Short mmCIF file of C-alpha atoms in Angstrom, two decimals:
data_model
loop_
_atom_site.label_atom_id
_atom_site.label_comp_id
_atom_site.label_asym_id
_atom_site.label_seq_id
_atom_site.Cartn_x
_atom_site.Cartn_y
_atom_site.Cartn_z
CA UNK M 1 -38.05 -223.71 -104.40
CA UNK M 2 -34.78 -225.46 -103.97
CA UNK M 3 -35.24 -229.33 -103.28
CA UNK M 4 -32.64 -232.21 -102.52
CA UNK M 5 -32.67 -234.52 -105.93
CA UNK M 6 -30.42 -236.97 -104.65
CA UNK M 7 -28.14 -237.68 -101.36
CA UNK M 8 -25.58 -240.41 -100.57
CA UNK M 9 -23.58 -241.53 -97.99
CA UNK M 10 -19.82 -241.13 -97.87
CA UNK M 11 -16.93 -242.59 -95.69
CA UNK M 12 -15.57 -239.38 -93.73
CA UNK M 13 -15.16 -239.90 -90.52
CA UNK M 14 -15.11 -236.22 -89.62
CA UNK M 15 -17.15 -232.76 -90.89
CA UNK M 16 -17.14 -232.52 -94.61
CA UNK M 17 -15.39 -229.28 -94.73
CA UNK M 18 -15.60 -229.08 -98.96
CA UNK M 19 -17.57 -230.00 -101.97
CA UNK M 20 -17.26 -229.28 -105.90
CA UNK M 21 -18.58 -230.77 -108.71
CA UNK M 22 -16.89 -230.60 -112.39
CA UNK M 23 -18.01 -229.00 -115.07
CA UNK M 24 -19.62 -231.08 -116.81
CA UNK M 25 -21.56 -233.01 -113.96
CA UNK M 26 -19.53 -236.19 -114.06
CA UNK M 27 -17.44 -236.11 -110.87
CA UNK M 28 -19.11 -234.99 -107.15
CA UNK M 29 -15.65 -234.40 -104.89
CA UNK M 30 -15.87 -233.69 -101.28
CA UNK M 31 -13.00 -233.05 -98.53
CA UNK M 32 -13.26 -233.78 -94.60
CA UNK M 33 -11.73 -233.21 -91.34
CA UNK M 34 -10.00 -236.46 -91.63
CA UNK M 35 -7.70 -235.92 -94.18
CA UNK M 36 -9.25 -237.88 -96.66
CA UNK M 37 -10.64 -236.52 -100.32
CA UNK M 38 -13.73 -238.69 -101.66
CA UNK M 39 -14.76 -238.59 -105.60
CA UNK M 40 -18.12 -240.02 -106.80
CA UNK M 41 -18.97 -240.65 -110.10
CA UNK M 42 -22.62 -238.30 -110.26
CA UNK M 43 -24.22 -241.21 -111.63
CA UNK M 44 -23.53 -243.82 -109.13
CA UNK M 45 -22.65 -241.98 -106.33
CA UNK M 46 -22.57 -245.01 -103.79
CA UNK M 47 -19.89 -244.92 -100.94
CA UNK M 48 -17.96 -248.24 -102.77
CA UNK M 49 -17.39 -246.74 -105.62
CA UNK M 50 -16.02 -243.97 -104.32
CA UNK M 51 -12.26 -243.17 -105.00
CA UNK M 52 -10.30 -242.43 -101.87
CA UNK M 53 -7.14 -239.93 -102.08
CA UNK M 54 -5.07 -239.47 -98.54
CA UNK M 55 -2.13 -237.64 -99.50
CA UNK M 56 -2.66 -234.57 -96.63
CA UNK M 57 -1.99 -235.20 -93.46
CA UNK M 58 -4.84 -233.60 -91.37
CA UNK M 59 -8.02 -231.18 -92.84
CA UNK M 60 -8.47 -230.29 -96.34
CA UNK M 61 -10.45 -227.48 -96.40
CA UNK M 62 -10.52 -227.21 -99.93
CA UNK M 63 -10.99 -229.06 -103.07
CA UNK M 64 -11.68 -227.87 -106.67
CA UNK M 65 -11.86 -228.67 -110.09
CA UNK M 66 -10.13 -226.99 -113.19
CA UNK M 67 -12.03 -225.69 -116.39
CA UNK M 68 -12.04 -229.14 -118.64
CA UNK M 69 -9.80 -228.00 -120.68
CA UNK M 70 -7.15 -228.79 -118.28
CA UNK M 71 -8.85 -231.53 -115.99
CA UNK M 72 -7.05 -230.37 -112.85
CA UNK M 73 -8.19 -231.36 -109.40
CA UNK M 74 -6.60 -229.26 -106.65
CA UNK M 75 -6.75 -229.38 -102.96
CA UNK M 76 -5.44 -227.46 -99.88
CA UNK M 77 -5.14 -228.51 -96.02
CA UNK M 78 -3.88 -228.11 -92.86
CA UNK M 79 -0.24 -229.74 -93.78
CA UNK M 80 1.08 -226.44 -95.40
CA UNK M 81 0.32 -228.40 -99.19
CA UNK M 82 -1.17 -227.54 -102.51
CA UNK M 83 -1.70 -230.42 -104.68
CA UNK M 84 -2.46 -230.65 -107.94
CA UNK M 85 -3.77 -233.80 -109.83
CA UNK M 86 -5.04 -235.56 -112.92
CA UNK M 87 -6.88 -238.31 -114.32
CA UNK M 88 -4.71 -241.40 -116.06
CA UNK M 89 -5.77 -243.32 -118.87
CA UNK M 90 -7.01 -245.86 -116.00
CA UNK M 91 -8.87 -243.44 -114.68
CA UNK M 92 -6.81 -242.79 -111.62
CA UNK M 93 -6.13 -239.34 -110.05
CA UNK M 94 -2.06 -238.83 -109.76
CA UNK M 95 -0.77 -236.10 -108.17
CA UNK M 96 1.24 -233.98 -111.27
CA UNK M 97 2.01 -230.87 -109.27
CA UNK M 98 2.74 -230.12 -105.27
CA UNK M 99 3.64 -227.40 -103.40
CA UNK M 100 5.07 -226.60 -99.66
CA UNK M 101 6.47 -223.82 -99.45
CA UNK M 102 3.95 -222.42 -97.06
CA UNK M 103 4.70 -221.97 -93.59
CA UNK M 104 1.67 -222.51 -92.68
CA UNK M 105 -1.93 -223.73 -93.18
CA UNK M 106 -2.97 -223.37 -96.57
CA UNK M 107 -6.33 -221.60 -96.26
CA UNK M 108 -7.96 -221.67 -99.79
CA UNK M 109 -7.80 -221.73 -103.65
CA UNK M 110 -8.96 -220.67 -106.72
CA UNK M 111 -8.34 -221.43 -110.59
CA UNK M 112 -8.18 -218.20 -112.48
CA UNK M 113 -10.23 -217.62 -115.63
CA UNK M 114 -9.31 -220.81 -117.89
CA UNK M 115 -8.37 -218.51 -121.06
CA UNK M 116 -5.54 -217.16 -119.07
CA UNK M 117 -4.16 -220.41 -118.76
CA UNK M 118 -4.06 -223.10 -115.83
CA UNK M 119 -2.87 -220.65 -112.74
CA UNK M 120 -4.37 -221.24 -109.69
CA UNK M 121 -3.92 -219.24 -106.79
CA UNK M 122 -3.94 -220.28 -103.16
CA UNK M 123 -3.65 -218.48 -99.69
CA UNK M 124 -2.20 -219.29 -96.47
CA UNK M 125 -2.33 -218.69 -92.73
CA UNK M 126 1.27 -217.60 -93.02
CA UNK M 127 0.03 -214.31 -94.64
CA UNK M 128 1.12 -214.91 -98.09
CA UNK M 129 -0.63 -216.07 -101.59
CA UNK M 130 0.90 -218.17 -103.83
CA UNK M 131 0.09 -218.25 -107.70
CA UNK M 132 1.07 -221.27 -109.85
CA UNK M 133 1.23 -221.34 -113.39
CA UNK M 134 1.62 -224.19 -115.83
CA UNK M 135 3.81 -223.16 -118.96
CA UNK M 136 5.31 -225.92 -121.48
CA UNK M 137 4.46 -228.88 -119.25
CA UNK M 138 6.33 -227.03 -116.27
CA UNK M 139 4.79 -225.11 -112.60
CA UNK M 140 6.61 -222.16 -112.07
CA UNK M 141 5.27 -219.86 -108.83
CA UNK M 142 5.02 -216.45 -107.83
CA UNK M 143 4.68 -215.45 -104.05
CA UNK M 144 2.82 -212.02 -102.61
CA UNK M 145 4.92 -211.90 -99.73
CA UNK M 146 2.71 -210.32 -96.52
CA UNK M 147 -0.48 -210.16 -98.23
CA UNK M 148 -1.94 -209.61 -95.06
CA UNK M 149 -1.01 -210.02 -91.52
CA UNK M 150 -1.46 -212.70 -88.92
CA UNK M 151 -2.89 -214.51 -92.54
CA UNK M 152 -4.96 -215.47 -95.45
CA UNK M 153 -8.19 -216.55 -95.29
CA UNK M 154 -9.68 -216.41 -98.65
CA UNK M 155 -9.18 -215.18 -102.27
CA UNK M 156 -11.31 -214.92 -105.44
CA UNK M 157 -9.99 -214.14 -109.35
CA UNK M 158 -12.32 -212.02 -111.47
CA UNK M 159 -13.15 -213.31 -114.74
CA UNK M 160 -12.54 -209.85 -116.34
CA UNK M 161 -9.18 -208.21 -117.07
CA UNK M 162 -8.02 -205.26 -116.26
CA UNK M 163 -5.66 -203.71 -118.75
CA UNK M 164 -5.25 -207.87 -119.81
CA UNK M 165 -3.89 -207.97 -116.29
CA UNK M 166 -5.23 -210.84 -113.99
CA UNK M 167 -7.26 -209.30 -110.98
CA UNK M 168 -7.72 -211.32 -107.14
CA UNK M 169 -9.20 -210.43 -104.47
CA UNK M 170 -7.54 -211.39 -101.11
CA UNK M 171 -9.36 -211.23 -97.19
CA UNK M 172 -7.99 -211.49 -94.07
CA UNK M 173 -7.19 -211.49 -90.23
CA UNK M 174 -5.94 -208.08 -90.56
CA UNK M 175 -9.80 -207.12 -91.40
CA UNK M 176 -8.80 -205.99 -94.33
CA UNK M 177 -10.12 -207.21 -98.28
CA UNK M 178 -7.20 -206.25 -100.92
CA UNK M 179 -7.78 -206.32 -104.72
CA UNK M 180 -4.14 -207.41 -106.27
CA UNK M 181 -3.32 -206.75 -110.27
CA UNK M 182 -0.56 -209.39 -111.84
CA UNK M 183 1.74 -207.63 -114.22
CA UNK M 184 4.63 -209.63 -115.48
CA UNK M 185 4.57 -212.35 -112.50
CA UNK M 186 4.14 -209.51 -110.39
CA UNK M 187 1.82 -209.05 -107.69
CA UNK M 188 0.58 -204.86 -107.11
CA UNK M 189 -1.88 -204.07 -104.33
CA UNK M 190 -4.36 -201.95 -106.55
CA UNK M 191 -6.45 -201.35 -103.70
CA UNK M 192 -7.14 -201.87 -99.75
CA UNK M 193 -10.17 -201.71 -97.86
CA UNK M 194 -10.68 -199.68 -94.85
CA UNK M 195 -10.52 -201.84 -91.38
CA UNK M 196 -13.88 -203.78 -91.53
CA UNK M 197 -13.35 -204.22 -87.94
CA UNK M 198 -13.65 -208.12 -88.28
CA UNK M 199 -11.98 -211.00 -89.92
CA UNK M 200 -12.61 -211.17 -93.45
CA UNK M 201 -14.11 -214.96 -93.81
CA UNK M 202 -15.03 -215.65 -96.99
CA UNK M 203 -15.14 -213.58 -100.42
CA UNK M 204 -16.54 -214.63 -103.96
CA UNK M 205 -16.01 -212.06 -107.56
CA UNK M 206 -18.73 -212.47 -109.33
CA UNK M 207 -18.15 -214.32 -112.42
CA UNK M 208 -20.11 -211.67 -115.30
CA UNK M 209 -20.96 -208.09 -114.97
CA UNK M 210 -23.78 -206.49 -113.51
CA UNK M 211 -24.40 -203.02 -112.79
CA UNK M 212 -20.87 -202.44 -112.05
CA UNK M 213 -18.89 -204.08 -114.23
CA UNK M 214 -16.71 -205.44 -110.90
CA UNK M 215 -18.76 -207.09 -108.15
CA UNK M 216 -17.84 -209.23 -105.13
CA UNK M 217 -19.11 -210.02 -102.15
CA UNK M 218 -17.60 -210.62 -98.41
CA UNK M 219 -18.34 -211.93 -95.56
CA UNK M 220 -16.43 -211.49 -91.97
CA UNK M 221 -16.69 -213.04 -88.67
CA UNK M 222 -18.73 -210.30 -87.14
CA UNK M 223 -21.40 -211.72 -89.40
CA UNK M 224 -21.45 -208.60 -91.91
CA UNK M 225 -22.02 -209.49 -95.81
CA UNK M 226 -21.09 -206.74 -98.52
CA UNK M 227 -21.73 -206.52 -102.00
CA UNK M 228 -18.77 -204.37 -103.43
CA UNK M 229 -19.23 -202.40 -106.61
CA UNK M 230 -17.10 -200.78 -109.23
CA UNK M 231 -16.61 -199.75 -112.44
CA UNK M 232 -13.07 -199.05 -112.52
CA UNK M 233 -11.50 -201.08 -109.35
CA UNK M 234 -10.49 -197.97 -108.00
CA UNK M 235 -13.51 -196.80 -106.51
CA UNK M 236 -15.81 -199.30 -104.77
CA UNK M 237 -19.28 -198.68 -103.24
CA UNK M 238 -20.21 -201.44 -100.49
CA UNK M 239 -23.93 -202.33 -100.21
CA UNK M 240 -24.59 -204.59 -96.89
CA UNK M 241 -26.77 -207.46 -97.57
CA UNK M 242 -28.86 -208.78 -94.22
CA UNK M 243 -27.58 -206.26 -91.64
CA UNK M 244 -30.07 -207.63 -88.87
CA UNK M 245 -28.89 -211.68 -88.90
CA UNK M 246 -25.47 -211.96 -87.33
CA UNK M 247 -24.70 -215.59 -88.42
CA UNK M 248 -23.55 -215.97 -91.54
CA UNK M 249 -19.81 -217.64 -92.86
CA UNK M 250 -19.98 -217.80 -96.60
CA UNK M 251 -20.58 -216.14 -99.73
CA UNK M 252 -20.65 -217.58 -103.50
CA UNK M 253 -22.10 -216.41 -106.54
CA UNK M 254 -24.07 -218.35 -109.10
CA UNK M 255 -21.98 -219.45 -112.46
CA UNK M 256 -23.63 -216.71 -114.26
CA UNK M 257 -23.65 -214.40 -111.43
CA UNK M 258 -27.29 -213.59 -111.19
CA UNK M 259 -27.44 -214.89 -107.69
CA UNK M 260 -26.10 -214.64 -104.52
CA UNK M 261 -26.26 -217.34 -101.77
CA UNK M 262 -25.05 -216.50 -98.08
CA UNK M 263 -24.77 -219.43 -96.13
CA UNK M 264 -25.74 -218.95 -92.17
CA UNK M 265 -23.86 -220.80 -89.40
CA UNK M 266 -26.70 -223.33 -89.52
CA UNK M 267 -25.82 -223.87 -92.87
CA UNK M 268 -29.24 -222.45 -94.00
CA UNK M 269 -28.55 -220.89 -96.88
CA UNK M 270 -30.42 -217.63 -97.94
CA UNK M 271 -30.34 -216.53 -101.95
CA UNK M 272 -30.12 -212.90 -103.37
CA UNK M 273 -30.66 -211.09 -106.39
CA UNK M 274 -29.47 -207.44 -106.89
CA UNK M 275 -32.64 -205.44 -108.30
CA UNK M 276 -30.60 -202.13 -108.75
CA UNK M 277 -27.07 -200.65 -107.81
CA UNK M 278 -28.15 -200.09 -104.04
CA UNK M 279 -30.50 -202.63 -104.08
CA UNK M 280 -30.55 -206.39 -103.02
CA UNK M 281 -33.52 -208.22 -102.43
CA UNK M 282 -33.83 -212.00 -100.63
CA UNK M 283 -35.71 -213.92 -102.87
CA UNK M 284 -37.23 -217.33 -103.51
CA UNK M 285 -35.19 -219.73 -106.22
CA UNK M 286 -38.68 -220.95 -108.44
CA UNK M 287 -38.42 -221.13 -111.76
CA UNK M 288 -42.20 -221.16 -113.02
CA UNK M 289 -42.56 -218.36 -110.30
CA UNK M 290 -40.62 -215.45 -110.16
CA UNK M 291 -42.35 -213.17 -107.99
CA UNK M 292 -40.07 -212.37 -104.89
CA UNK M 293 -41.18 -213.40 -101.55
CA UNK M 294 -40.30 -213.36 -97.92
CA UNK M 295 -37.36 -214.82 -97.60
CA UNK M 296 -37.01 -218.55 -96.40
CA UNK M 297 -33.96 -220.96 -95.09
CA UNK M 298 -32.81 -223.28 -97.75
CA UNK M 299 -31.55 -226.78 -95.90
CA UNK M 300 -28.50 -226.92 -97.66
CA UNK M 301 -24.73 -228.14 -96.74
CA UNK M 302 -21.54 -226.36 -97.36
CA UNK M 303 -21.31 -223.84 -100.44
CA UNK M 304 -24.67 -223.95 -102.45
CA UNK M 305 -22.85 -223.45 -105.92
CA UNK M 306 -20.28 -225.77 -105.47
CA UNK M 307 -23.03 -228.50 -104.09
CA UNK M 308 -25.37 -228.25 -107.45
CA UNK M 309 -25.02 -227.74 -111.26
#
């Protein structure tokens, strides 16, 4: 069973509407309706020792950390920016990179598989994507100009090429989920859903293979999850996960991709494990007990993966 190992206080005066933790544990970064970014070191994570960044003006919505190997902390918000920032040798997070050349809202982001480099991609409520790449000490960005209309909600990458092309998966207001291939700086719709008759949400690639080798999963406002499967990116086969419970606004996969977690509007969150290709099954997370139950509500607050190691 999942159980709460620690909790702390923080300063936000408004919904936390973010959390991530680094890679290797030491940092616990959260992101609020204020406009202010908290980071805790994990082990004293105390409110005063907390380290404050208010650059946005407004909601972040998003924070996250970069593979180590660059030590990048980005964040998105409500002010139209993507910024981009790094540790000093006192230990303070300066902003090395920012971006506004979005119209609008900047809805969410995503580093792309570390060996490709540090490129991070991140969507907007104007309805285009932006992907940033850091070459010789130098951003340089590429734009997908009307990646969907009336605006971006959510993207993923996949950490497996295709033809050593970059793959990302883009969803919606149009209702649509698009799968984009990067050749050369450029930006190719490879493929586009059918209407899914509601806003596309939230969307997570899973991070390994499985029984396809490509998997993600959506979710959309009508309360719909799918698990999307492929072995070429061509053709996908969608497998709906929970069709009788309605309330449900995220989906993430587990670092090594085995699980699942769909987060409800209560922010319960519910965990799956796929047991064949047309087969998902709701299971309890127990370690020393592996036999699958009926499924139960985990208590838990924002995106399950991004909240524990």
């Amino acid at each position: 069973m999942l159980s709460t190992i620690s909790s702390f206080e923080t300063r936000n005066k408004r919904q936390i509407l973010s959390s991530d933790i680094d890679y290797y544990n030491k940092y616990v970064c959260t992101s609020s309706a204020d406009g202010v970014i908290h980071i805790f070191e994990s082990d004293k994570p105390d409110m005063y020792s907390a380290i404050q960044l208010q650059e946005h003006v407004g909601p972040v919505w998003q924070v996250m950390f970069s593979h180590p190997k660059f030590g990048f902390l980005a964040s998105c918000g409500s002010d139209c920016k993507l910024i981009v920032r790094k540790t000093n040798d006192d230990g303070e997070w300066k902003i090395v990179y920012q971006y506004d050349g979005h119209k609008s809202s900047t809805t969410s982001i995503d580093w792309a598989p570390y060996k490709s480099g540090a490129i991070i991609a991140c969507s907007s409520a104007d309805g285009t994507i932006s992907i940033h790449t850091l070459n010789n000490n130098e951003w340089s960005v590429s734009k997908i100009p009307n990646a969907h209309l009336n605006g971006v909600n959510c993207i993923s990458w996949s950490n497996q090429l295709l033809n050593n092309h970059l793959l990302l998966v883009s969803g919606g207001n149009d209702n649509k989920i698009k799968i984009w291939e990067g050749q050369l700086g450029m930006w190719n719709a490879m493929y586009e859903s059918d209407n899914q008759l509601a806003t596309i949400k939230d969307i997570s690639w899973n991070p390994t293979p499985g029984l396809y080798k490509h998997i993600f999963a959506s979710c959309a406002s009508n309360g719909r999850v799918f698990v999307w499967g492929s072995d070429d990116c061509c053709d996908w086969v969608q497998i709906e996960i929970d069709p009788e419970n309605k309330q449900k606004q995220k989906v993430s996969f587990s670092r090594f991709g085995t699980v699942l977690s769909v987060t409800m509007n209560s922010y319960a969150v519910k965990l799956w494990k796929q047991i064949d290709k047309q087969t998902w099954m709701c299971m309890e997370r127990n370690i020393t007990n592996r036999k699958t139950l009926d499924c139960q509500d985990k208590s838990v607050n924002q995106d399950i993966f991004a909240a524990i190691a």
